[in-house]
JSON list of C-alpha atoms in Angstrom, two decimals:
[
{"chain": "A", "resi": 518, "resn": "GLY", "atom": "CA", "xyz": [-87.63, -170.64, 198.27]},
{"chain": "A", "resi": 519, "resn": "ALA", "atom": "CA", "xyz": [-86.91, -168.91, 194.94]},
{"chain": "A", "resi": 520, "resn": "GLY", "atom": "CA", "xyz": [-83.47, -167.68, 194.15]},
{"chain": "A", "resi": 521, "resn": "VAL", "atom": "CA", "xyz": [-82.36, -164.52, 192.50]},
{"chain": "A", "resi": 522, "resn": "SER", "atom": "CA", "xyz": [-83.81, -164.19, 188.94]},
{"chain": "A", "resi": 523, "resn": "GLN", "atom": "CA", "xyz": [-82.66, -162.01, 186.14]},
{"chain": "A", "resi": 524, "resn": "SER", "atom": "CA", "xyz": [-84.22, -161.08, 182.83]},
{"chain": "A", "resi": 525, "resn": "PRO", "atom": "CA", "xyz": [-83.66, -161.32, 179.99]},
{"chain": "A", "resi": 526, "resn": "SER", "atom": "CA", "xyz": [-81.22, -164.18, 180.07]},
{"chain": "A", "resi": 527, "resn": "ASN", "atom": "CA", "xyz": [-79.75, -163.07, 176.76]},
{"chain": "A", "resi": 528, "resn": "LYS", "atom": "CA", "xyz": [-79.99, -159.63, 175.03]},
{"chain": "A", "resi": 529, "resn": "VAL", "atom": "CA", "xyz": [-78.54, -158.78, 171.61]},
{"chain": "A", "resi": 530, "resn": "THR", "atom": "CA", "xyz": [-78.76, -155.13, 170.75]},
{"chain": "A", "resi": 531, "resn": "GLU", "atom": "CA", "xyz": [-77.28, -152.65, 168.31]},
{"chain": "A", "resi": 532, "resn": "LYS", "atom": "CA", "xyz": [-74.74, -150.07, 169.22]},
{"chain": "A", "resi": 533, "resn": "GLY", "atom": "CA", "xyz": [-76.38, -146.86, 170.36]},
{"chain": "A", "resi": 534, "resn": "LYS", "atom": "CA", "xyz": [-79.59, -148.50, 171.64]},
{"chain": "A", "resi": 535, "resn": "ASP", "atom": "CA", "xyz": [-80.66, -148.42, 175.32]},
{"chain": "A", "resi": 536, "resn": "VAL", "atom": "CA", "xyz": [-81.09, -151.67, 177.24]},
{"chain": "A", "resi": 537, "resn": "GLU", "atom": "CA", "xyz": [-82.74, -152.38, 180.57]},
{"chain": "A", "resi": 538, "resn": "LEU", "atom": "CA", "xyz": [-81.71, -155.35, 182.69]},
{"chain": "A", "resi": 539, "resn": "ARG", "atom": "CA", "xyz": [-83.91, -156.58, 185.58]},
{"chain": "A", "resi": 540, "resn": "CYS", "atom": "CA", "xyz": [-83.13, -158.33, 188.84]},
{"chain": "A", "resi": 541, "resn": "ASP", "atom": "CA", "xyz": [-85.55, -159.92, 191.23]},
{"chain": "A", "resi": 542, "resn": "PRO", "atom": "CA", "xyz": [-83.72, -160.61, 194.55]},
{"chain": "A", "resi": 543, "resn": "ILE", "atom": "CA", "xyz": [-84.57, -163.18, 197.19]},
{"chain": "A", "resi": 544, "resn": "SER", "atom": "CA", "xyz": [-87.50, -162.05, 199.20]},
{"chain": "A", "resi": 545, "resn": "GLY", "atom": "CA", "xyz": [-86.38, -160.23, 202.37]},
{"chain": "A", "resi": 546, "resn": "HIS", "atom": "CA", "xyz": [-82.85, -159.57, 201.20]},
{"chain": "A", "resi": 547, "resn": "THR", "atom": "CA", "xyz": [-82.08, -155.92, 201.95]},
{"chain": "A", "resi": 548, "resn": "ALA", "atom": "CA", "xyz": [-78.83, -155.61, 199.99]},
{"chain": "A", "resi": 549, "resn": "LEU", "atom": "CA", "xyz": [-78.67, -155.96, 196.20]},
{"chain": "A", "resi": 550, "resn": "TYR", "atom": "CA", "xyz": [-75.55, -155.92, 194.03]},
{"chain": "A", "resi": 551, "resn": "TRP", "atom": "CA", "xyz": [-74.81, -155.50, 190.33]},
{"chain": "A", "resi": 552, "resn": "TYR", "atom": "CA", "xyz": [-71.64, -156.88, 188.76]},
{"chain": "A", "resi": 553, "resn": "ARG", "atom": "CA", "xyz": [-70.25, -157.16, 185.32]},
{"chain": "A", "resi": 554, "resn": "GLN", "atom": "CA", "xyz": [-68.20, -160.13, 184.13]},
{"chain": "A", "resi": 555, "resn": "SER", "atom": "CA", "xyz": [-66.42, -159.64, 180.79]},
{"chain": "A", "resi": 556, "resn": "LEU", "atom": "CA", "xyz": [-65.01, -162.56, 178.97]},
{"chain": "A", "resi": 557, "resn": "GLY", "atom": "CA", "xyz": [-62.04, -164.01, 180.79]},
{"chain": "A", "resi": 558, "resn": "GLN", "atom": "CA", "xyz": [-62.23, -161.38, 183.53]},
{"chain": "A", "resi": 559, "resn": "GLY", "atom": "CA", "xyz": [-63.33, -161.38, 187.17]},
{"chain": "A", "resi": 560, "resn": "LEU", "atom": "CA", "xyz": [-66.32, -159.73, 188.64]},
{"chain": "A", "resi": 561, "resn": "GLU", "atom": "CA", "xyz": [-66.37, -156.02, 188.31]},
{"chain": "A", "resi": 562, "resn": "PHE", "atom": "CA", "xyz": [-68.44, -154.36, 191.06]},
{"chain": "A", "resi": 563, "resn": "LEU", "atom": "CA", "xyz": [-70.89, -151.82, 189.64]},
{"chain": "A", "resi": 564, "resn": "ILE", "atom": "CA", "xyz": [-73.27, -150.75, 192.37]},
{"chain": "A", "resi": 565, "resn": "TYR", "atom": "CA", "xyz": [-75.07, -151.95, 195.47]},
{"chain": "A", "resi": 566, "resn": "PHE", "atom": "CA", "xyz": [-78.34, -151.02, 197.11]},
{"chain": "A", "resi": 567, "resn": "GLN", "atom": "CA", "xyz": [-79.15, -150.92, 200.77]},
{"chain": "A", "resi": 568, "resn": "GLY", "atom": "CA", "xyz": [-82.92, -150.92, 200.57]},
{"chain": "A", "resi": 569, "resn": "ASN", "atom": "CA", "xyz": [-83.79, -148.51, 197.84]},
{"chain": "A", "resi": 570, "resn": "SER", "atom": "CA", "xyz": [-80.69, -146.30, 198.17]},
{"chain": "A", "resi": 571, "resn": "ALA", "atom": "CA", "xyz": [-77.32, -146.78, 196.53]},
{"chain": "A", "resi": 572, "resn": "PRO", "atom": "CA", "xyz": [-74.62, -145.50, 198.93]},
{"chain": "A", "resi": 573, "resn": "ASP", "atom": "CA", "xyz": [-71.80, -146.27, 196.50]},
{"chain": "A", "resi": 574, "resn": "LYS", "atom": "CA", "xyz": [-72.14, -145.59, 192.76]},
{"chain": "A", "resi": 575, "resn": "SER", "atom": "CA", "xyz": [-68.47, -145.40, 192.12]},
{"chain": "A", "resi": 576, "resn": "GLY", "atom": "CA", "xyz": [-68.26, -148.64, 190.26]},
{"chain": "A", "resi": 577, "resn": "LEU", "atom": "CA", "xyz": [-70.56, -147.59, 187.43]},
{"chain": "A", "resi": 578, "resn": "PRO", "atom": "CA", "xyz": [-68.27, -147.29, 184.31]},
{"chain": "A", "resi": 579, "resn": "SER", "atom": "CA", "xyz": [-69.81, -144.16, 182.89]},
{"chain": "A", "resi": 580, "resn": "ASP", "atom": "CA", "xyz": [-72.79, -141.88, 183.04]},
{"chain": "A", "resi": 581, "resn": "ARG", "atom": "CA", "xyz": [-74.47, -144.09, 180.47]},
{"chain": "A", "resi": 582, "resn": "PHE", "atom": "CA", "xyz": [-75.04, -146.53, 183.25]},
{"chain": "A", "resi": 583, "resn": "SER", "atom": "CA", "xyz": [-77.77, -146.04, 185.89]},
{"chain": "A", "resi": 584, "resn": "ALA", "atom": "CA", "xyz": [-79.59, -148.28, 188.28]},
{"chain": "A", "resi": 585, "resn": "GLU", "atom": "CA", "xyz": [-82.63, -148.02, 190.56]},
{"chain": "A", "resi": 586, "resn": "ARG", "atom": "CA", "xyz": [-84.40, -150.16, 193.03]},
{"chain": "A", "resi": 587, "resn": "THR", "atom": "CA", "xyz": [-88.04, -149.76, 193.98]},
{"chain": "A", "resi": 588, "resn": "GLY", "atom": "CA", "xyz": [-89.94, -151.15, 196.97]},
{"chain": "A", "resi": 589, "resn": "GLY", "atom": "CA", "xyz": [-86.81, -152.63, 198.31]},
{"chain": "A", "resi": 590, "resn": "SER", "atom": "CA", "xyz": [-87.11, -155.41, 195.87]},
{"chain": "A", "resi": 591, "resn": "VAL", "atom": "CA", "xyz": [-86.75, -155.32, 192.10]},
{"chain": "A", "resi": 592, "resn": "SER", "atom": "CA", "xyz": [-83.85, -153.47, 190.53]},
{"chain": "A", "resi": 593, "resn": "THR", "atom": "CA", "xyz": [-83.13, -152.38, 187.03]},
{"chain": "A", "resi": 594, "resn": "LEU", "atom": "CA", "xyz": [-79.82, -151.60, 185.50]},
{"chain": "A", "resi": 595, "resn": "THR", "atom": "CA", "xyz": [-80.13, -149.31, 182.44]},
{"chain": "A", "resi": 596, "resn": "ILE", "atom": "CA", "xyz": [-77.40, -148.74, 179.84]},
{"chain": "A", "resi": 597, "resn": "GLN", "atom": "CA", "xyz": [-77.94, -145.90, 177.53]},
{"chain": "A", "resi": 598, "resn": "ARG", "atom": "CA", "xyz": [-76.38, -145.57, 174.04]},
{"chain": "A", "resi": 599, "resn": "THR", "atom": "CA", "xyz": [-74.70, -149.00, 174.33]},
{"chain": "A", "resi": 600, "resn": "GLN", "atom": "CA", "xyz": [-71.23, -149.53, 173.07]},
{"chain": "A", "resi": 601, "resn": "GLN", "atom": "CA", "xyz": [-69.56, -152.69, 172.00]},
{"chain": "A", "resi": 602, "resn": "GLU", "atom": "CA", "xyz": [-67.37, -152.64, 175.12]},
{"chain": "A", "resi": 603, "resn": "ASP", "atom": "CA", "xyz": [-70.51, -152.99, 177.14]},
{"chain": "A", "resi": 604, "resn": "SER", "atom": "CA", "xyz": [-70.86, -156.62, 176.03]},
{"chain": "A", "resi": 605, "resn": "ALA", "atom": "CA", "xyz": [-70.58, -158.82, 179.04]},
{"chain": "A", "resi": 606, "resn": "VAL", "atom": "CA", "xyz": [-72.51, -160.92, 181.51]},
{"chain": "A", "resi": 607, "resn": "TYR", "atom": "CA", "xyz": [-74.28, -158.73, 184.02]},
{"chain": "A", "resi": 608, "resn": "LEU", "atom": "CA", "xyz": [-74.79, -160.50, 187.35]},
{"chain": "A", "resi": 609, "resn": "CYS", "atom": "CA", "xyz": [-77.07, -159.50, 190.17]},
{"chain": "A", "resi": 610, "resn": "ALA", "atom": "CA", "xyz": [-76.73, -160.81, 193.73]},
{"chain": "A", "resi": 611, "resn": "SER", "atom": "CA", "xyz": [-78.70, -160.18, 196.96]},
{"chain": "A", "resi": 612, "resn": "SER", "atom": "CA", "xyz": [-77.95, -160.76, 200.63]},
{"chain": "A", "resi": 613, "resn": "PHE", "atom": "CA", "xyz": [-78.99, -159.97, 204.13]},
{"chain": "A", "resi": 614, "resn": "ILE", "atom": "CA", "xyz": [-77.25, -157.08, 205.97]},
{"chain": "A", "resi": 615, "resn": "LEU", "atom": "CA", "xyz": [-75.83, -158.08, 209.27]},
{"chain": "A", "resi": 616, "resn": "SER", "atom": "CA", "xyz": [-76.92, -156.17, 212.27]},
{"chain": "A", "resi": 617, "resn": "ALA", "atom": "CA", "xyz": [-73.27, -155.59, 213.28]},
{"chain": "A", "resi": 618, "resn": "GLY", "atom": "CA", "xyz": [-72.45, -154.27, 209.86]},
{"chain": "A", "resi": 619, "resn": "GLY", "atom": "CA", "xyz": [-71.12, -156.05, 206.82]},
{"chain": "A", "resi": 620, "resn": "TRP", "atom": "CA", "xyz": [-72.91, -158.20, 204.38]},
{"chain": "A", "resi": 621, "resn": "GLU", "atom": "CA", "xyz": [-73.86, -161.82, 204.58]},
{"chain": "A", "resi": 622, "resn": "THR", "atom": "CA", "xyz": [-73.42, -164.36, 201.86]},
{"chain": "A", "resi": 623, "resn": "GLN", "atom": "CA", "xyz": [-74.35, -163.16, 198.40]},
{"chain": "A", "resi": 624, "resn": "TYR", "atom": "CA", "xyz": [-76.70, -165.24, 196.33]},
{"chain": "A", "resi": 625, "resn": "PHE", "atom": "CA", "xyz": [-76.22, -164.85, 192.61]},
{"chain": "A", "resi": 626, "resn": "GLY", "atom": "CA", "xyz": [-78.64, -164.81, 189.78]},
{"chain": "A", "resi": 627, "resn": "PRO", "atom": "CA", "xyz": [-77.93, -166.60, 186.46]},
{"chain": "A", "resi": 628, "resn": "GLY", "atom": "CA", "xyz": [-76.93, -163.28, 184.82]},
{"chain": "A", "resi": 629, "resn": "THR", "atom": "CA", "xyz": [-77.94, -161.52, 181.64]},
{"chain": "A", "resi": 630, "resn": "ARG", "atom": "CA", "xyz": [-75.60, -162.03, 178.72]},
{"chain": "A", "resi": 631, "resn": "LEU", "atom": "CA", "xyz": [-75.50, -158.76, 176.77]},
{"chain": "A", "resi": 632, "resn": "LEU", "atom": "CA", "xyz": [-74.08, -158.56, 173.26]},
{"chain": "A", "resi": 633, "resn": "VAL", "atom": "CA", "xyz": [-73.78, -155.22, 171.57]},
{"chain": "A", "resi": 634, "resn": "LEU", "atom": "CA", "xyz": [-73.28, -155.45, 167.83]},
{"chain": "B", "resi": 803, "resn": "ALA", "atom": "CA", "xyz": [-59.36, -148.54, 197.97]},
{"chain": "B", "resi": 804, "resn": "GLN", "atom": "CA", "xyz": [-59.66, -152.23, 198.73]},
{"chain": "B", "resi": 805, "resn": "SER", "atom": "CA", "xyz": [-58.45, -154.88, 196.31]},
{"chain": "B", "resi": 806, "resn": "VAL", "atom": "CA", "xyz": [-58.22, -158.62, 195.99]},
{"chain": "B", "resi": 807, "resn": "SER", "atom": "CA", "xyz": [-55.45, -160.52, 194.36]},
{"chain": "B", "resi": 808, "resn": "GLN", "atom": "CA", "xyz": [-55.65, -164.19, 193.27]},
{"chain": "B", "resi": 809, "resn": "HIS", "atom": "CA", "xyz": [-52.17, -165.25, 192.32]},
{"chain": "B", "resi": 810, "resn": "ASN", "atom": "CA", "xyz": [-53.08, -168.23, 190.18]},
{"chain": "B", "resi": 811, "resn": "HIS", "atom": "CA", "xyz": [-55.10, -167.62, 186.99]},
{"chain": "B", "resi": 812, "resn": "HIS", "atom": "CA", "xyz": [-55.23, -171.18, 185.83]},
{"chain": "B", "resi": 813, "resn": "VAL", "atom": "CA", "xyz": [-54.35, -174.31, 187.83]},
{"chain": "B", "resi": 814, "resn": "ILE", "atom": "CA", "xyz": [-54.25, -177.85, 186.36]},
{"chain": "B", "resi": 815, "resn": "LEU", "atom": "CA", "xyz": [-54.05, -180.80, 188.72]},
{"chain": "B", "resi": 816, "resn": "SER", "atom": "CA", "xyz": [-54.51, -184.49, 188.61]},
{"chain": "B", "resi": 817, "resn": "GLU", "atom": "CA", "xyz": [-57.15, -186.12, 190.72]},
{"chain": "B", "resi": 818, "resn": "ALA", "atom": "CA", "xyz": [-56.09, -186.70, 194.34]},
{"chain": "B", "resi": 819, "resn": "ALA", "atom": "CA", "xyz": [-53.54, -183.96, 194.23]},
{"chain": "B", "resi": 820, "resn": "SER", "atom": "CA", "xyz": [-53.67, -181.30, 196.89]},
{"chain": "B", "resi": 821, "resn": "LEU", "atom": "CA", "xyz": [-54.88, -177.81, 196.10]},
{"chain": "B", "resi": 822, "resn": "GLU", "atom": "CA", "xyz": [-53.96, -174.39, 197.46]},
{"chain": "B", "resi": 823, "resn": "LEU", "atom": "CA", "xyz": [-55.32, -171.29, 195.83]},
{"chain": "B", "resi": 824, "resn": "GLY", "atom": "CA", "xyz": [-53.81, -168.01, 197.02]},
{"chain": "B", "resi": 825, "resn": "CYS", "atom": "CA", "xyz": [-55.80, -164.90, 197.85]},
{"chain": "B", "resi": 826, "resn": "ASN", "atom": "CA", "xyz": [-54.50, -161.67, 199.29]},
{"chain": "B", "resi": 827, "resn": "TYR", "atom": "CA", "xyz": [-56.49, -158.55, 199.96]},
{"chain": "B", "resi": 828, "resn": "SER", "atom": "CA", "xyz": [-55.64, -154.99, 200.81]},
{"chain": "B", "resi": 829, "resn": "TYR", "atom": "CA", "xyz": [-57.93, -153.17, 203.41]},
{"chain": "B", "resi": 830, "resn": "GLY", "atom": "CA", "xyz": [-57.05, -151.89, 206.79]},
{"chain": "B", "resi": 831, "resn": "GLY", "atom": "CA", "xyz": [-60.27, -152.36, 208.55]},
{"chain": "B", "resi": 832, "resn": "THR", "atom": "CA", "xyz": [-62.58, -155.24, 209.44]},
{"chain": "B", "resi": 833, "resn": "VAL", "atom": "CA", "xyz": [-63.41, -157.56, 206.56]},
{"chain": "B", "resi": 834, "resn": "ASN", "atom": "CA", "xyz": [-65.67, -160.44, 205.78]},
{"chain": "B", "resi": 835, "resn": "LEU", "atom": "CA", "xyz": [-63.97, -162.97, 203.51]},
{"chain": "B", "resi": 836, "resn": "PHE", "atom": "CA", "xyz": [-65.56, -165.35, 201.05]},
{"chain": "B", "resi": 837, "resn": "TRP", "atom": "CA", "xyz": [-64.69, -167.98, 198.55]},
{"chain": "B", "resi": 838, "resn": "TYR", "atom": "CA", "xyz": [-67.22, -168.49, 195.79]},
{"chain": "B", "resi": 839, "resn": "VAL", "atom": "CA", "xyz": [-67.26, -171.20, 193.09]},
{"chain": "B", "resi": 840, "resn": "GLN", "atom": "CA", "xyz": [-68.82, -171.25, 189.65]},
{"chain": "B", "resi": 841, "resn": "TYR", "atom": "CA", "xyz": [-69.12, -174.74, 188.15]},
{"chain": "B", "resi": 842, "resn": "PRO", "atom": "CA", "xyz": [-69.45, -174.96, 184.35]},
{"chain": "B", "resi": 843, "resn": "GLY", "atom": "CA", "xyz": [-72.90, -173.75, 183.38]},
{"chain": "B", "resi": 844, "resn": "GLN", "atom": "CA", "xyz": [-74.02, -172.92, 186.90]},
{"chain": "B", "resi": 845, "resn": "HIS", "atom": "CA", "xyz": [-74.43, -169.81, 189.07]},
{"chain": "B", "resi": 846, "resn": "LEU", "atom": "CA", "xyz": [-71.79, -168.51, 191.40]},
{"chain": "B", "resi": 847, "resn": "GLN", "atom": "CA", "xyz": [-72.32, -170.07, 194.81]},
{"chain": "B", "resi": 848, "resn": "LEU", "atom": "CA", "xyz": [-70.78, -169.82, 198.23]},
{"chain": "B", "resi": 849, "resn": "LEU", "atom": "CA", "xyz": [-67.92, -172.21, 199.08]},
{"chain": "B", "resi": 850, "resn": "LEU", "atom": "CA", "xyz": [-67.10, -170.91, 202.53]},
{"chain": "B", "resi": 851, "resn": "LYS", "atom": "CA", "xyz": [-66.84, -167.69, 204.51]},
{"chain": "B", "resi": 852, "resn": "TYR", "atom": "CA", "xyz": [-65.02, -166.04, 207.39]},
{"chain": "B", "resi": 853, "resn": "PHE", "atom": "CA", "xyz": [-66.52, -163.42, 209.63]},
{"chain": "B", "resi": 854, "resn": "SER", "atom": "CA", "xyz": [-64.82, -163.85, 213.01]},
{"chain": "B", "resi": 855, "resn": "GLY", "atom": "CA", "xyz": [-63.51, -166.49, 215.43]},
{"chain": "B", "resi": 856, "resn": "ASP", "atom": "CA", "xyz": [-61.57, -169.55, 214.32]},
{"chain": "B", "resi": 857, "resn": "PRO", "atom": "CA", "xyz": [-59.45, -168.42, 211.39]},
{"chain": "B", "resi": 858, "resn": "LEU", "atom": "CA", "xyz": [-59.59, -171.87, 209.86]},
{"chain": "B", "resi": 859, "resn": "VAL", "atom": "CA", "xyz": [-63.05, -172.25, 208.26]},
{"chain": "B", "resi": 860, "resn": "LYS", "atom": "CA", "xyz": [-64.45, -175.32, 206.60]},
{"chain": "B", "resi": 861, "resn": "GLY", "atom": "CA", "xyz": [-66.81, -175.21, 203.68]},
{"chain": "B", "resi": 862, "resn": "ILE", "atom": "CA", "xyz": [-68.64, -177.58, 201.45]},
{"chain": "B", "resi": 863, "resn": "LYS", "atom": "CA", "xyz": [-67.07, -180.48, 199.56]},
{"chain": "B", "resi": 864, "resn": "GLY", "atom": "CA", "xyz": [-64.03, -180.72, 201.81]},
{"chain": "B", "resi": 865, "resn": "PHE", "atom": "CA", "xyz": [-62.73, -177.20, 201.14]},
{"chain": "B", "resi": 866, "resn": "GLU", "atom": "CA", "xyz": [-61.19, -175.15, 203.86]},
{"chain": "B", "resi": 867, "resn": "ALA", "atom": "CA", "xyz": [-59.55, -171.70, 204.08]},
{"chain": "B", "resi": 868, "resn": "GLU", "atom": "CA", "xyz": [-57.31, -170.08, 206.63]},
{"chain": "B", "resi": 869, "resn": "PHE", "atom": "CA", "xyz": [-57.49, -166.38, 207.41]},
{"chain": "B", "resi": 870, "resn": "ILE", "atom": "CA", "xyz": [-54.02, -165.04, 208.32]},
{"chain": "B", "resi": 871, "resn": "LYS", "atom": "CA", "xyz": [-54.59, -161.46, 209.37]},
{"chain": "B", "resi": 872, "resn": "SER", "atom": "CA", "xyz": [-50.92, -160.51, 209.43]},
{"chain": "B", "resi": 873, "resn": "LYS", "atom": "CA", "xyz": [-50.56, -161.59, 205.86]},
{"chain": "B", "resi": 874, "resn": "PHE", "atom": "CA", "xyz": [-53.89, -160.27, 204.62]},
{"chain": "B", "resi": 875, "resn": "SER", "atom": "CA", "xyz": [-54.43, -163.68, 203.17]},
{"chain": "B", "resi": 876, "resn": "PHE", "atom": "CA", "xyz": [-57.28, -166.06, 202.94]},
{"chain": "B", "resi": 877, "resn": "ASN", "atom": "CA", "xyz": [-56.01, -169.06, 200.94]},
{"chain": "B", "resi": 878, "resn": "LEU", "atom": "CA", "xyz": [-58.27, -171.89, 199.88]},
{"chain": "B", "resi": 879, "resn": "ARG", "atom": "CA", "xyz": [-57.22, -175.49, 200.33]},
{"chain": "B", "resi": 880, "resn": "LYS", "atom": "CA", "xyz": [-58.33, -179.02, 199.62]},
{"chain": "B", "resi": 881, "resn": "PRO", "atom": "CA", "xyz": [-56.26, -182.09, 200.49]},
{"chain": "B", "resi": 882, "resn": "SER", "atom": "CA", "xyz": [-57.42, -184.25, 197.55]},
{"chain": "B", "resi": 883, "resn": "VAL", "atom": "CA", "xyz": [-59.20, -182.78, 194.56]},
{"chain": "B", "resi": 884, "resn": "GLN", "atom": "CA", "xyz": [-61.68, -184.57, 192.42]},
{"chain": "B", "resi": 885, "resn": "TRP", "atom": "CA", "xyz": [-62.61, -184.17, 188.74]},
{"chain": "B", "resi": 886, "resn": "SER", "atom": "CA", "xyz": [-65.94, -182.60, 189.87]},
{"chain": "B", "resi": 887, "resn": "ASP", "atom": "CA", "xyz": [-64.00, -179.75, 191.46]},
{"chain": "B", "resi": 888, "resn": "THR", "atom": "CA", "xyz": [-63.27, -178.34, 188.04]},
{"chain": "B", "resi": 889, "resn": "ALA", "atom": "CA", "xyz": [-64.58, -174.83, 188.16]},
{"chain": "B", "resi": 890, "resn": "GLU", "atom": "CA", "xyz": [-63.68, -171.21, 188.59]},
{"chain": "B", "resi": 891, "resn": "TYR", "atom": "CA", "xyz": [-63.02, -169.99, 192.12]},
{"chain": "B", "resi": 892, "resn": "PHE", "atom": "CA", "xyz": [-63.35, -166.36, 193.29]},
{"chain": "B", "resi": 893, "resn": "CYS", "atom": "CA", "xyz": [-62.12, -164.84, 196.45]},
{"chain": "B", "resi": 894, "resn": "ALA", "atom": "CA", "xyz": [-64.14, -161.87, 197.77]},
{"chain": "B", "resi": 895, "resn": "VAL", "atom": "CA", "xyz": [-63.96, -159.27, 200.42]},
{"chain": "B", "resi": 896, "resn": "ASN", "atom": "CA", "xyz": [-66.75, -157.29, 201.96]},
{"chain": "B", "resi": 897, "resn": "THR", "atom": "CA", "xyz": [-66.22, -154.33, 204.27]},
{"chain": "B", "resi": 898, "resn": "ASN", "atom": "CA", "xyz": [-68.45, -152.60, 206.77]},
{"chain": "B", "resi": 899, "resn": "ALA", "atom": "CA", "xyz": [-68.83, -149.84, 204.20]},
{"chain": "B", "resi": 900, "resn": "GLY", "atom": "CA", "xyz": [-70.60, -152.35, 201.98]},
{"chain": "B", "resi": 901, "resn": "LYS", "atom": "CA", "xyz": [-68.08, -152.43, 199.21]},
{"chain": "B", "resi": 902, "resn": "SER", "atom": "CA", "xyz": [-67.70, -155.87, 197.71]},
{"chain": "B", "resi": 903, "resn": "THR", "atom": "CA", "xyz": [-64.58, -156.70, 195.89]},
{"chain": "B", "resi": 904, "resn": "PHE", "atom": "CA", "xyz": [-63.86, -159.91, 193.96]},
{"chain": "B", "resi": 905, "resn": "GLY", "atom": "CA", "xyz": [-60.59, -161.29, 192.75]},
{"chain": "B", "resi": 906, "resn": "ASP", "atom": "CA", "xyz": [-60.14, -162.06, 189.02]},
{"chain": "B", "resi": 907, "resn": "GLY", "atom": "CA", "xyz": [-60.84, -165.75, 189.62]},
{"chain": "B", "resi": 908, "resn": "THR", "atom": "CA", "xyz": [-58.78, -168.86, 189.32]},
{"chain": "B", "resi": 909, "resn": "THR", "atom": "CA", "xyz": [-59.82, -171.56, 186.82]},
{"chain": "B", "resi": 910, "resn": "LEU", "atom": "CA", "xyz": [-59.13, -175.02, 188.24]},
{"chain": "B", "resi": 911, "resn": "THR", "atom": "CA", "xyz": [-58.99, -177.95, 185.87]},
{"chain": "B", "resi": 912, "resn": "VAL", "atom": "CA", "xyz": [-58.73, -181.41, 187.38]},
{"chain": "B", "resi": 913, "resn": "LYS", "atom": "CA", "xyz": [-57.69, -184.14, 185.07]},
{"chain": "B", "resi": 914, "resn": "PRO", "atom": "CA", "xyz": [-59.24, -187.55, 185.68]}
]
C-alpha cells in the first residue's frame, strides 16, 4: 500500500511568515511522529500523536510550533513567525501501537525541506 | 530523560571489512530498540529491531545487532561490508511511554 506522504516536499519562506507542513500517514497507523533533522544533525523528536491526542509535546522547540491531527489520520505541523534557525528537514513517521505497549516500526515519509530566508 | 549515544560519527571502511557501530542508551525501563538506515537520496527505513527474546537479532542485508542489557548497548554489526552499504545509520529507542529517541547517526562510507 501507499507509504507516508508529506507535502510540500520543499518550502522556501521569508523570515516571519507562517508555514504549514502536512503529513499523511499509512492507513491504519495509530501513532504519528514529527521529527526535525538539521544539516549534519540527528533526528530531533518534536511530537507524537496517539490517535488525535498528543501525550508528549515536550519536544516542540518553542511556542511558535504547534501540531494537530484530525480523524486519526492527517497531521499538520505549523510554524508561526518562522526564523532562520527553523530551516531543516521535517520528517513525519507513522506506526502501529503494540497491544502490550510500545511502538512498532516507524515508517518515514520523504520529509519537507524548509528554508527560511 | 532517555538518550541515545552513537559513538562513531563517520566510519570509513574498505569493501569486505567488518563493521561494528556502537549504540548506547540511557533508560531504566523496558525499551524497544531499532536501527534505521538512510541510503543516499532515500527515506529512512528499518534495518532491524529488538523487542524481546533472543538478544541477537538479524536484519536485512546481512546486518545483525546484539542487545546487551547490562551494558545498555545495541551495537550493529556486519561481517563484510559492501559499497552499497554506504549510508547513514541511526540507532533509536522507544519506551512504553511513547517517547522515541534517535541517536545523532553514523555516516558509513565504504570504499570500493
